[in-house]
Coordinates of C-alpha atoms in Angstrom, one line a residue:
Chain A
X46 CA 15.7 -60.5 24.6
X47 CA 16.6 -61.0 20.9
X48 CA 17.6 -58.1 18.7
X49 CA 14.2 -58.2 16.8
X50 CA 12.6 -57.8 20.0
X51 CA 14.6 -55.5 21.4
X52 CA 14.3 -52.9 18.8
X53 CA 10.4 -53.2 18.3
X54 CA 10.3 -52.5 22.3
X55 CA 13.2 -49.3 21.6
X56 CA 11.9 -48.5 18.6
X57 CA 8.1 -48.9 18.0
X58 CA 6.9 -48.7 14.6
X59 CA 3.3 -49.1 14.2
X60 CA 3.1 -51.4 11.3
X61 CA -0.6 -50.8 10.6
X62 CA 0.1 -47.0 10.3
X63 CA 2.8 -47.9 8.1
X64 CA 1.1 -49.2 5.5
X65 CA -2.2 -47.3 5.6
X66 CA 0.8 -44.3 4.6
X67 CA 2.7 -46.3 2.4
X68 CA -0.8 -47.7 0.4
X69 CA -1.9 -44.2 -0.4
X70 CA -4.4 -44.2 -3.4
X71 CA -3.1 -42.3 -6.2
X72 CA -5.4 -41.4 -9.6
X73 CA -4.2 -43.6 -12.9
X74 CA -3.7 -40.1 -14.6
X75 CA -0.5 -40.0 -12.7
X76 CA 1.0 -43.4 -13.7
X77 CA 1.4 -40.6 -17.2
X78 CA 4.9 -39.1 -16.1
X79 CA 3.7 -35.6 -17.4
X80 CA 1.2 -35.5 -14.8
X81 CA 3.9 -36.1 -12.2
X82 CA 5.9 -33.4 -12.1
X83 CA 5.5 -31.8 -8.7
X84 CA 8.1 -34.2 -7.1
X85 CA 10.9 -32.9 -9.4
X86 CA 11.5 -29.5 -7.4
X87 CA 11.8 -31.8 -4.8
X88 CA 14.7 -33.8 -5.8
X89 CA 16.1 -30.7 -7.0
X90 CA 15.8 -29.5 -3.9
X91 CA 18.0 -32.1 -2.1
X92 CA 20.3 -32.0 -5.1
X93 CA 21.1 -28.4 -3.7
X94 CA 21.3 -29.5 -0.8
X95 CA 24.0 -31.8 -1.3
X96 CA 26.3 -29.7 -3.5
X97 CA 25.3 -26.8 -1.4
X98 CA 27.1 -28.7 1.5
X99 CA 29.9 -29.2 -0.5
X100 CA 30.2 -25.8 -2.1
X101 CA 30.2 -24.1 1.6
X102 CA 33.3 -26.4 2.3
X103 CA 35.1 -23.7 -0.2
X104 CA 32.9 -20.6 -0.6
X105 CA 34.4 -17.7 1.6
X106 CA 31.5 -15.2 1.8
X107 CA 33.7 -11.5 1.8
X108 CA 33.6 -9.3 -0.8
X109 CA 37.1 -9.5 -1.4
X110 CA 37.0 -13.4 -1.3
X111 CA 34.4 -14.6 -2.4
X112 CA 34.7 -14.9 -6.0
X113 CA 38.4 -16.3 -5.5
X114 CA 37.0 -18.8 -3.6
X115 CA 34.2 -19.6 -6.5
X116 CA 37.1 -19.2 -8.7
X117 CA 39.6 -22.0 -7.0
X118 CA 36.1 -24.7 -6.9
X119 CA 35.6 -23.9 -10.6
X120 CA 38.9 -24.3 -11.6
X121 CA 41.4 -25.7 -9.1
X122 CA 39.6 -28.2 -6.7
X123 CA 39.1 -31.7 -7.5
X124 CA 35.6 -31.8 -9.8
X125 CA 34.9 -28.9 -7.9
X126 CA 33.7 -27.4 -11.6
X127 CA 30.8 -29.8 -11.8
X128 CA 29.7 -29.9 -8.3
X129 CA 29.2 -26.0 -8.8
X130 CA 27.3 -27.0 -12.4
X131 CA 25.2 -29.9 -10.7
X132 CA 24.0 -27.1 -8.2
X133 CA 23.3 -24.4 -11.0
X134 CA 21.7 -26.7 -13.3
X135 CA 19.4 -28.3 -11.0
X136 CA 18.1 -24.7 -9.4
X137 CA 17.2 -24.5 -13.2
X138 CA 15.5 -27.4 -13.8
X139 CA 13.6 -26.8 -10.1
X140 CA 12.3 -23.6 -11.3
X141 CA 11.4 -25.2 -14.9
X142 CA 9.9 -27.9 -13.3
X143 CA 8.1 -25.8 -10.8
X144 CA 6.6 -23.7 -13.6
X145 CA 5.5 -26.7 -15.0
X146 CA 3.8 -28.0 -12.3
X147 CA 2.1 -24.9 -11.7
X148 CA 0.7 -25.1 -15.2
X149 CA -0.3 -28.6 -14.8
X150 CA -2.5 -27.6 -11.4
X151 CA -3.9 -23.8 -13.0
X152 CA -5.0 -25.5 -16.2
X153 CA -6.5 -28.4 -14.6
X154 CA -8.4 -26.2 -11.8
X155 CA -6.6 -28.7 -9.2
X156 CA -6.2 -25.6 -6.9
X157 CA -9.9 -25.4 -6.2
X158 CA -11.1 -26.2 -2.5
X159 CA -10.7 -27.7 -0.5
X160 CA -7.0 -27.0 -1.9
X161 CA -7.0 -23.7 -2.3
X162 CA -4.4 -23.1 0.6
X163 CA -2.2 -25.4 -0.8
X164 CA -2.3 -23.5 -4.1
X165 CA -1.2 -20.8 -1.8
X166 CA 1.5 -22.8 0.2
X167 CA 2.6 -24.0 -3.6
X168 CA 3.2 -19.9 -5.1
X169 CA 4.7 -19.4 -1.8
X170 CA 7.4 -22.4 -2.9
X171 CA 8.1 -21.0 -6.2
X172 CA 8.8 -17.5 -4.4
X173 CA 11.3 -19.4 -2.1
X174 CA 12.7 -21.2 -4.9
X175 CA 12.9 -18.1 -7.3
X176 CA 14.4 -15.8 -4.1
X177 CA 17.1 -18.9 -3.7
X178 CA 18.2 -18.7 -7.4
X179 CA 18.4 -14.7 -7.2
X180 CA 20.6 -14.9 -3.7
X181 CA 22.2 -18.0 -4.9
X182 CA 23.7 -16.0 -8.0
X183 CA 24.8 -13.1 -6.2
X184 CA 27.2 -15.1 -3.7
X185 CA 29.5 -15.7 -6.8
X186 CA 30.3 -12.1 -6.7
X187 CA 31.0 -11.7 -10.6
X188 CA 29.9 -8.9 -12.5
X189 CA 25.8 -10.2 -12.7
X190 CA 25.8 -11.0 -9.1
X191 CA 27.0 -7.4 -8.3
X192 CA 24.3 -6.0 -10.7
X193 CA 21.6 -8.5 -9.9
X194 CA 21.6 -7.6 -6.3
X195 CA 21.8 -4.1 -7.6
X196 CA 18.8 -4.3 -9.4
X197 CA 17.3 -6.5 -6.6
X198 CA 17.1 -4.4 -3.7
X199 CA 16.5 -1.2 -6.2
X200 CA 13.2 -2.7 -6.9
X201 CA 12.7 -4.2 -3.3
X202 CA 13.2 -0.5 -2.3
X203 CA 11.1 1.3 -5.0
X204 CA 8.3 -0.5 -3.3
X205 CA 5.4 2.1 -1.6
X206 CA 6.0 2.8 2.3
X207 CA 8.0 -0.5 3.1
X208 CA 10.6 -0.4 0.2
X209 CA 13.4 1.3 2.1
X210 CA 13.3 -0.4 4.9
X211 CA 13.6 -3.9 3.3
X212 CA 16.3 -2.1 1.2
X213 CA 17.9 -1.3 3.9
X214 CA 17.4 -4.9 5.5
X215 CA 18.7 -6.8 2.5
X216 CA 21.3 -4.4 1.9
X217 CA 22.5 -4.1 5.6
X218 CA 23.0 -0.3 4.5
X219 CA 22.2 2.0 1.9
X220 CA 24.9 0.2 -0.3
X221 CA 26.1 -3.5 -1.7
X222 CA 28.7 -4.2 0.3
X223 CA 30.2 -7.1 2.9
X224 CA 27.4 -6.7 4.7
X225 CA 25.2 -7.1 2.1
X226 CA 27.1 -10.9 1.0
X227 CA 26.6 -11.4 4.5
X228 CA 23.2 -11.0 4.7
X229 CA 22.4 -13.0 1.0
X230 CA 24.6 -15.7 2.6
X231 CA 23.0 -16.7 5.4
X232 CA 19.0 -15.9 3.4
X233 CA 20.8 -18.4 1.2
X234 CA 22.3 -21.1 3.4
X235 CA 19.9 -20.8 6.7
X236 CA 16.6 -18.8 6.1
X237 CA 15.5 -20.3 2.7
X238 CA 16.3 -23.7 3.3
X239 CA 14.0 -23.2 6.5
X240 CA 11.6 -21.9 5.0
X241 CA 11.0 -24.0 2.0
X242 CA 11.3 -26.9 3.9
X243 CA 8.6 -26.2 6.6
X244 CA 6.5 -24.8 2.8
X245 CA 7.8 -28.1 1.7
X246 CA 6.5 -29.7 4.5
X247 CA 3.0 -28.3 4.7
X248 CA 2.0 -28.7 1.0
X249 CA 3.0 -32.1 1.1
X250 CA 1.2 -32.6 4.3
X251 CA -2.1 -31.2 3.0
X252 CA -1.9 -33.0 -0.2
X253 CA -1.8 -36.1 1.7
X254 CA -4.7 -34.8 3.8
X255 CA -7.0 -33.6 0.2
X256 CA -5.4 -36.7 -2.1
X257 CA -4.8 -35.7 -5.0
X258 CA -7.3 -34.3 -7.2
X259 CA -8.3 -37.0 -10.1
X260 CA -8.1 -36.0 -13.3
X261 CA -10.7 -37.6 -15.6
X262 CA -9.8 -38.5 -19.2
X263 CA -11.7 -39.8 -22.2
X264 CA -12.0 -43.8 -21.8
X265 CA -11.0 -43.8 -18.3
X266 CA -15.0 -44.7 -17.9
X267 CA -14.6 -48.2 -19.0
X268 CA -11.6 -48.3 -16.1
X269 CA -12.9 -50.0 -13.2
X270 CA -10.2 -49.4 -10.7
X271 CA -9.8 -45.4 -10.5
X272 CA -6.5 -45.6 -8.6
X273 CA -3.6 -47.2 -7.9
X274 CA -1.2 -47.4 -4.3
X275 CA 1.8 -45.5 -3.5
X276 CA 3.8 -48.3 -3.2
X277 CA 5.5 -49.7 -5.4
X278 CA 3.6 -48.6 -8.5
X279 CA 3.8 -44.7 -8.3
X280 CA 7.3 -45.1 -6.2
X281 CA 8.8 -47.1 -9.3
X282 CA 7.4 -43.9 -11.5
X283 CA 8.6 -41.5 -9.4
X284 CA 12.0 -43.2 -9.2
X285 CA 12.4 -43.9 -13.2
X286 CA 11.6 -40.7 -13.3
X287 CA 14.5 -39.4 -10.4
X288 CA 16.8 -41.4 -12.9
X289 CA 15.8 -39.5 -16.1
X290 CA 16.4 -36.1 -14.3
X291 CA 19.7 -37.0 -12.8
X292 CA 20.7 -38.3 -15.8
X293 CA 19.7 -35.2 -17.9
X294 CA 21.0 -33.2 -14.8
X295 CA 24.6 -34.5 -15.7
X296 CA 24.3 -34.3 -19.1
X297 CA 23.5 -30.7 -19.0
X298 CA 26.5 -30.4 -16.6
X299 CA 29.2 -31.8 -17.8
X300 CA 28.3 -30.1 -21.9
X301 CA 27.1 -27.2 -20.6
X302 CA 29.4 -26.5 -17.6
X303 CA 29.0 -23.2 -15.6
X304 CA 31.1 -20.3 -16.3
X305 CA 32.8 -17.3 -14.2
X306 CA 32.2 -13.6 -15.7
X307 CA 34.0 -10.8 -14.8
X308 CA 34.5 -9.9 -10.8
X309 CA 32.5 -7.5 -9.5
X310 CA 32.8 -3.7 -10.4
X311 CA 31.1 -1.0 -7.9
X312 CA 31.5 1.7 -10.9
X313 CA 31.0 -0.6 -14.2
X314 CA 27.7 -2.3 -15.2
X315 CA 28.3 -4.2 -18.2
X316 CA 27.1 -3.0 -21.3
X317 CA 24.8 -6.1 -22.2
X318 CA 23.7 -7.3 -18.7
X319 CA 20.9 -10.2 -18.6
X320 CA 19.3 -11.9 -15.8
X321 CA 18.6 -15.8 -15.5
X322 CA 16.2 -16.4 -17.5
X323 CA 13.4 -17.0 -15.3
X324 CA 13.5 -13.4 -14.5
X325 CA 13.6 -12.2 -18.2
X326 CA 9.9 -10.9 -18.4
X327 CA 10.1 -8.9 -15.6
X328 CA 13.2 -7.2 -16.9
X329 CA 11.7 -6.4 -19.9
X330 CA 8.8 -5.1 -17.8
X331 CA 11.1 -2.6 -16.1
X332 CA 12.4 -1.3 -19.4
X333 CA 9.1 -0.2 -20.8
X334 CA 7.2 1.0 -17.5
X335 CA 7.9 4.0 -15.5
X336 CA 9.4 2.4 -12.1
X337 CA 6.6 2.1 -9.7
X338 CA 4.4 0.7 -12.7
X339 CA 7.7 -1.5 -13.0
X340 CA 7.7 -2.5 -9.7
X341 CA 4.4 -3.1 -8.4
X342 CA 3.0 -4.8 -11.8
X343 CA 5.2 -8.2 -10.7
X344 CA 3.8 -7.7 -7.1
X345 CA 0.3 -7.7 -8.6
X346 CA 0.8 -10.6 -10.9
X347 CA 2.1 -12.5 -7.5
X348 CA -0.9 -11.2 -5.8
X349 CA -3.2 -12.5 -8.2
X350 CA -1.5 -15.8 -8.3
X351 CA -1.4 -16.1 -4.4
X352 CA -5.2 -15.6 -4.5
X353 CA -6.1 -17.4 -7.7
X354 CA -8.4 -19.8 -6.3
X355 CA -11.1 -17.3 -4.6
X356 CA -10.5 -15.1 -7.5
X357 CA -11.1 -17.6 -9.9
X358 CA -14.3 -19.0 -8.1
X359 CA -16.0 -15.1 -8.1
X360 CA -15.7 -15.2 -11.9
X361 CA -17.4 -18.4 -12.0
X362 CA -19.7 -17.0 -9.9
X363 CA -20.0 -14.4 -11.9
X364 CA -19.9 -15.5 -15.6
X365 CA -20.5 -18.9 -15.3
X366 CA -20.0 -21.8 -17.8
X367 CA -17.6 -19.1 -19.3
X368 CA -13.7 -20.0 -18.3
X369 CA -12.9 -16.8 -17.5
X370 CA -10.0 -18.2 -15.6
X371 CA -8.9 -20.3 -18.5
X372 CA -8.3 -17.7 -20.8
X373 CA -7.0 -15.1 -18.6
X374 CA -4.4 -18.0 -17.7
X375 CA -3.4 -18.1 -21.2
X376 CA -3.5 -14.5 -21.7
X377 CA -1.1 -14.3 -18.8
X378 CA 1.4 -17.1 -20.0
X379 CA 1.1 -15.9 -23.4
X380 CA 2.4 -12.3 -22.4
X381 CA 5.2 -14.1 -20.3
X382 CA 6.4 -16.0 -22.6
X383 CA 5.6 -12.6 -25.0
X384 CA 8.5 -10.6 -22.6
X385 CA 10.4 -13.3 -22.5
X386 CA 11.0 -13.5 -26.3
X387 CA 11.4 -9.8 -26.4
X388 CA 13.9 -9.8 -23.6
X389 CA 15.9 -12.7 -25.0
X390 CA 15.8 -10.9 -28.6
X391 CA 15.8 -7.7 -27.8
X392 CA 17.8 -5.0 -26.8
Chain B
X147 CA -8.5 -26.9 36.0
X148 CA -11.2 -25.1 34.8
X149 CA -11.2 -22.0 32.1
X150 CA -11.4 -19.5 34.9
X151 CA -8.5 -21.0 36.4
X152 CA -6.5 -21.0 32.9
X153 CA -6.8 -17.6 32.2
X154 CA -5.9 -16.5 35.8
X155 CA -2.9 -18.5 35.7
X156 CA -1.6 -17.5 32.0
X157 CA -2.0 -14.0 33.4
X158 CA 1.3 -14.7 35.3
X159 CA 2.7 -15.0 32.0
X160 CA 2.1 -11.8 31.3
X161 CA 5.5 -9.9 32.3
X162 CA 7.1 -13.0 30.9
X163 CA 5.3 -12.4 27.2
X164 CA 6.1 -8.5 27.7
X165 CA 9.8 -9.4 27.9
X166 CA 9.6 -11.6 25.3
X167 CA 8.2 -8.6 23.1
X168 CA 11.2 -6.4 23.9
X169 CA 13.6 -9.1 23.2
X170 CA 11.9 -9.6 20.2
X171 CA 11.8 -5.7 19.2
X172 CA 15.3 -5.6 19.9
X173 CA 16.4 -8.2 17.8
X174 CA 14.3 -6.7 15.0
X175 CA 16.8 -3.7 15.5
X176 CA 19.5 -5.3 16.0
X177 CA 18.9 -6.7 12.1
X178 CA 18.2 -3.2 11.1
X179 CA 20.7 -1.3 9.8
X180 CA 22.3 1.7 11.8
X181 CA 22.1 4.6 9.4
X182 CA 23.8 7.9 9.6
X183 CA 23.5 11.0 7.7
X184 CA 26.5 13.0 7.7
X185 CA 27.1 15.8 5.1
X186 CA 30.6 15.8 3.8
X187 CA 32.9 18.3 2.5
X188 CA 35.4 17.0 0.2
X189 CA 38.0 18.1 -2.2
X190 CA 38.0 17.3 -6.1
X191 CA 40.3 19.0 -7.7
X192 CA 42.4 22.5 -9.0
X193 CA 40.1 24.4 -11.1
X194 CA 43.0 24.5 -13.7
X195 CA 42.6 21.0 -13.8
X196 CA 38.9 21.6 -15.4
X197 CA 39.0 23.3 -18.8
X198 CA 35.5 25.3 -19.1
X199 CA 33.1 22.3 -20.9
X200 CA 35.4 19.6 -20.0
X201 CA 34.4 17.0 -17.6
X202 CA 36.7 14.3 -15.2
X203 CA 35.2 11.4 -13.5
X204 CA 36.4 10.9 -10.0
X205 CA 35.3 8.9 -7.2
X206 CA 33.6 9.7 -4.2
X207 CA 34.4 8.1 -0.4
X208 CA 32.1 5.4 -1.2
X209 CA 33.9 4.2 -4.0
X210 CA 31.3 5.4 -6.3
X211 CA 32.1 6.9 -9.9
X212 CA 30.7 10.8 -10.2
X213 CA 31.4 13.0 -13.0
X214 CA 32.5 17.1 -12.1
X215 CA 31.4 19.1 -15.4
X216 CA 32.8 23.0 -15.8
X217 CA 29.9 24.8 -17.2
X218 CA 31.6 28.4 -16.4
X219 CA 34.4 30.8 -15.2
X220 CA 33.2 30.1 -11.6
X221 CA 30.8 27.1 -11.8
X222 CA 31.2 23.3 -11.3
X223 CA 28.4 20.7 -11.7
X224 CA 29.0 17.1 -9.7
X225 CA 26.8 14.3 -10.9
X226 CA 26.5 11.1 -9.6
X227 CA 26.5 8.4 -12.3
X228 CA 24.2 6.3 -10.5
X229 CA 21.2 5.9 -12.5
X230 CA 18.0 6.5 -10.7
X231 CA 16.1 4.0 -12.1
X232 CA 17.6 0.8 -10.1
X233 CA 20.9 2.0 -9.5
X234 CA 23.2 0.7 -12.6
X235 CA 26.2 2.8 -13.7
X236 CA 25.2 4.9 -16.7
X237 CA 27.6 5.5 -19.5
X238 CA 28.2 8.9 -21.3
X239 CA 27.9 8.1 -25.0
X240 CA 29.7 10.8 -26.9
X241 CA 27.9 10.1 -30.3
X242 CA 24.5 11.0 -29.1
X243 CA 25.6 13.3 -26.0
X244 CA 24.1 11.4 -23.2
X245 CA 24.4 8.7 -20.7
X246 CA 23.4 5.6 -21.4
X247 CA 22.4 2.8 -18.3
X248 CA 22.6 -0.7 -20.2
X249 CA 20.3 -2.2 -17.1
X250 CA 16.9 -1.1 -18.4
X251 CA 18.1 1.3 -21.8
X252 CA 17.7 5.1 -19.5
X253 CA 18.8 7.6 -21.4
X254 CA 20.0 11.2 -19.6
X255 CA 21.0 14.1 -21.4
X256 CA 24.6 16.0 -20.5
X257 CA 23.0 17.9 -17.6
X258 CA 21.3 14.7 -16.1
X259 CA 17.7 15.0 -17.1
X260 CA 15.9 12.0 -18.3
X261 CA 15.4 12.0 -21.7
X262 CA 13.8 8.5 -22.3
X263 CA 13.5 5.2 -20.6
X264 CA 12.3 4.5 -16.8
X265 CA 14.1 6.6 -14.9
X266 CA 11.8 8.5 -12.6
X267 CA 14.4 11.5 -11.8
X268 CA 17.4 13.5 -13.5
X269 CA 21.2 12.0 -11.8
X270 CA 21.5 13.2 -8.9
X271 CA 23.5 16.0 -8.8
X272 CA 25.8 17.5 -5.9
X273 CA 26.2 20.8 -4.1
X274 CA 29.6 22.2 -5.5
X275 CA 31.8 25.4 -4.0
X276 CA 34.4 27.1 -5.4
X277 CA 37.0 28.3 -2.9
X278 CA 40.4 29.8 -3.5
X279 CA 40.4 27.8 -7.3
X280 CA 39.6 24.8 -5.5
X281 CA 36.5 22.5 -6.1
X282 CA 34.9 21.2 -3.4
X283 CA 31.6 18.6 -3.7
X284 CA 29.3 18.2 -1.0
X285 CA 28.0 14.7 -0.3
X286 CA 26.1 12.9 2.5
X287 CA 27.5 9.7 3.5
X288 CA 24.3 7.8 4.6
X289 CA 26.6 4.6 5.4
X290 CA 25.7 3.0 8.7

């Protein structure tokens, strides 16, 4: 039996199948890069994964090691300074770019049904992705982690009936301690990447199973051909665009590379104390609400996002013709980036 | 095998499911926390050591900054500098007279009430006893 043979006998690929998956019609609105953006927070994705790897190599996760160990890959292993920056920077960009997407799909009305549970499965990724950068952060152990995880489980544990318990739970007691780094460690290393790839996994899955919704433009009537296959064409976009980010990924990297603050302090919170940005308007929400207000108005605005789709649909019901939906989306982006400002401005 | 037989024979599966349960219930527990609350009774300081108005921070078994304020002859206040807003250390500002939590701007006056921001209750404050010029604090140690 020849080698050819003998692995289409071992190892049986059905070609047909193969390229009924690889011919996929995609919609000419996404050979426009800007209309492409939901496969960035993938890459970043498996950027983290990578450096994650590497990072673990050195990362020690005990209170009175772990920021040592962050310390000697920042400043004492071999480019250990931009691994640790190529891992920051691209949770960044995921969660930019994840925004962004989201944007793209609410403004568009992509997430109507049939993919309204993919709408869900997609807030349920930026959770994941948002939850990563806030555990992500607190292994380092500096001054911000300490407070951030602080501030974390305070809020996890001002929530009505169930708060103290997943206090408790994060916490692995009623205080941040060893067991708390524990516990962020392996949410951070095991339970999230689980998680968001099986998300990962399913929201792909279905968008394959719904296509993907086509966008209709001005001119694109004269077009006779609405779409266009998977491969090569949207492949080569994707992959000019993979390029673009890595290269911007670097850039950002290697100017802007990540810094060590302070190590934690049980008794000190620093005097101007900031979270990543991403978390900014809800910050600024806690400062001017009393602290269940604080606490359940971001758990309301998740809520709604969660259920978008059906609650969408009952004010078209409702008021229709009106774009009820539209404006309240720019209403609530408005006031995000609103807090945001404040927050980055303020005091 | 028809429905009829199905279900009879997943109700052997039965104990099997019911053990899985437990295992699973006691795995949840095993990821909960053990908590204990135990009330403890330590020693601060002298009383000579406190001037009447003056205050000394110290720190408790948990390795947690609290502040021990003479307010009379024969009376000790303990505060907890915790804020009880998310849990940030405050910071006594001695140009306005209060403590100040840079996490979300709370604002407590000398005797730990809220005087503006978020936080929902004064500093917690701990039982204090005088005995023989000592100064003891109270504190429960909720530490699993």
């Amino acid at each position: 039996m020849g080698l050819g043979a003998w692995l289409k006998q071992s190892f049986p690929v059905d070609q047909d199948a193969l390229i009924e998956l690889t011919a996929e019609p995609i919609p000419n609105h996404l050979k426009r890069w800007w209309w492409a953006l939901g496969g960035t927070p993938l890459y970043m994705f498996t950027v983290q994964v990578i450096t994650g790897i590497m990072l673990v190599f050195y990362y020690v996760p005990d209170t009175d090691k772990a920021y040592d160990s962050i310390a000697y890959i920042t400043y004492t292993a071999d480019y250990g300074w931009l691994i640790r920056s190529i891992h920051r920077w691209s949770s960044n960009i995921m969660i930019a770019s994840l925004i962004l997407h989201m944007m793209r799909v609410f403004f568009t009305k992509s997430y109507k049904a049939p993919r309204d549970i993919n709408w869900m499965f997609g807030v349920v990724l930026f959770l994941l992705s948002v939850i990563f950068g806030f555990t992500g952060y607190s292994l380092v152990y500096e001054q911000m982690s300490y407070w951030a995880m602080q501030v974390g489980t305070g809020i996890a544990g001002a929530t009505p009936f169930v708060g103290e318990w997943i206090a408790d739970f994060m916490r692995g007691g009623s205080e941040i301690g060893q067991n708390t780094l524990t516990r962020f460690y392996i949410f951070h290393i095991v339970l999230l990447p689980i998680l968001l790839v099986m998300a990962v996994g399913i929201h792909v899955y279905l968008i394959r199973a719904h296509g993907v919704t086509e966008l209709k433009f001005k001119g694109d009537e004269d077009v006779e051909k609405k779409t266009f296959p998977l491969w090569p064409d949207h492949v080569f976009t994707e992959l000019i665009m993979v390029s673009i980010i890595m290269v911007l990924l670097l850039v950002l990297s290697i100017l802007f590379p990540v810094q060590l603050g302070d190590p934690a302090n049980p008794n000190v919170t620093p005097l101007h104390i900031k979270p990543e940005w991403y978390f900014f308007a809800v910050f600024r929400w806690l400062k001017i609400t009393n602290l269940l207000v604080g606490v359940m108005g971001p758990m309301v605005f998740i809520g709604i996002l969660f259920f978008w789709p059906f609650i969408d649909k009952f004010f078209d019901k409702v008021f229709p013709g009106k774009e009820v939906g539209f404006w309240i989306g720019v209403l609530g982006l408005l006031t995000i980036n609103g807090f945001t400002v404040w927050e980055i401005f303020g005091h | 095998m028809d429905r009829r037989d199905a279900l009879k024979n997943m109700l052997a599966f039965i104990p099997l499911g019911g053990a899985f349960a437990g295992i699973t219930a006691m795995g949840f527990r095993f990821i909960t926390p053990k908590k204990r609350d135990v009330t403890r009774r330590i020693f601060t300081m002298h009383l000579d050591e406190l001037p009447i108005n003056a205050s000394r921070q110290i720190t408790d078994l948990r390795g947690k900054d609290l502040v021990l304020v003479r307010t009379g002859e024969r009376e000790v206040k303990a505060m907890s500098t915790v804020c009880t807003h998310l849990g940030c250390t405050v910071y006594w500002q001695k140009d306005n007279q209060e403590f100040y939590c840079p996490c979300h701007a709370g604002r407590f006056d000398k005797d730990g009430n809220v005087v503006a921001g978020p936080p929902p209750r004064p500093l917690e404050t701990y039982h204090t006893e005088i005995e023989d010029d000592n100064v003891f604090i109270y504190f429960k140690d909720a530490e699993g």
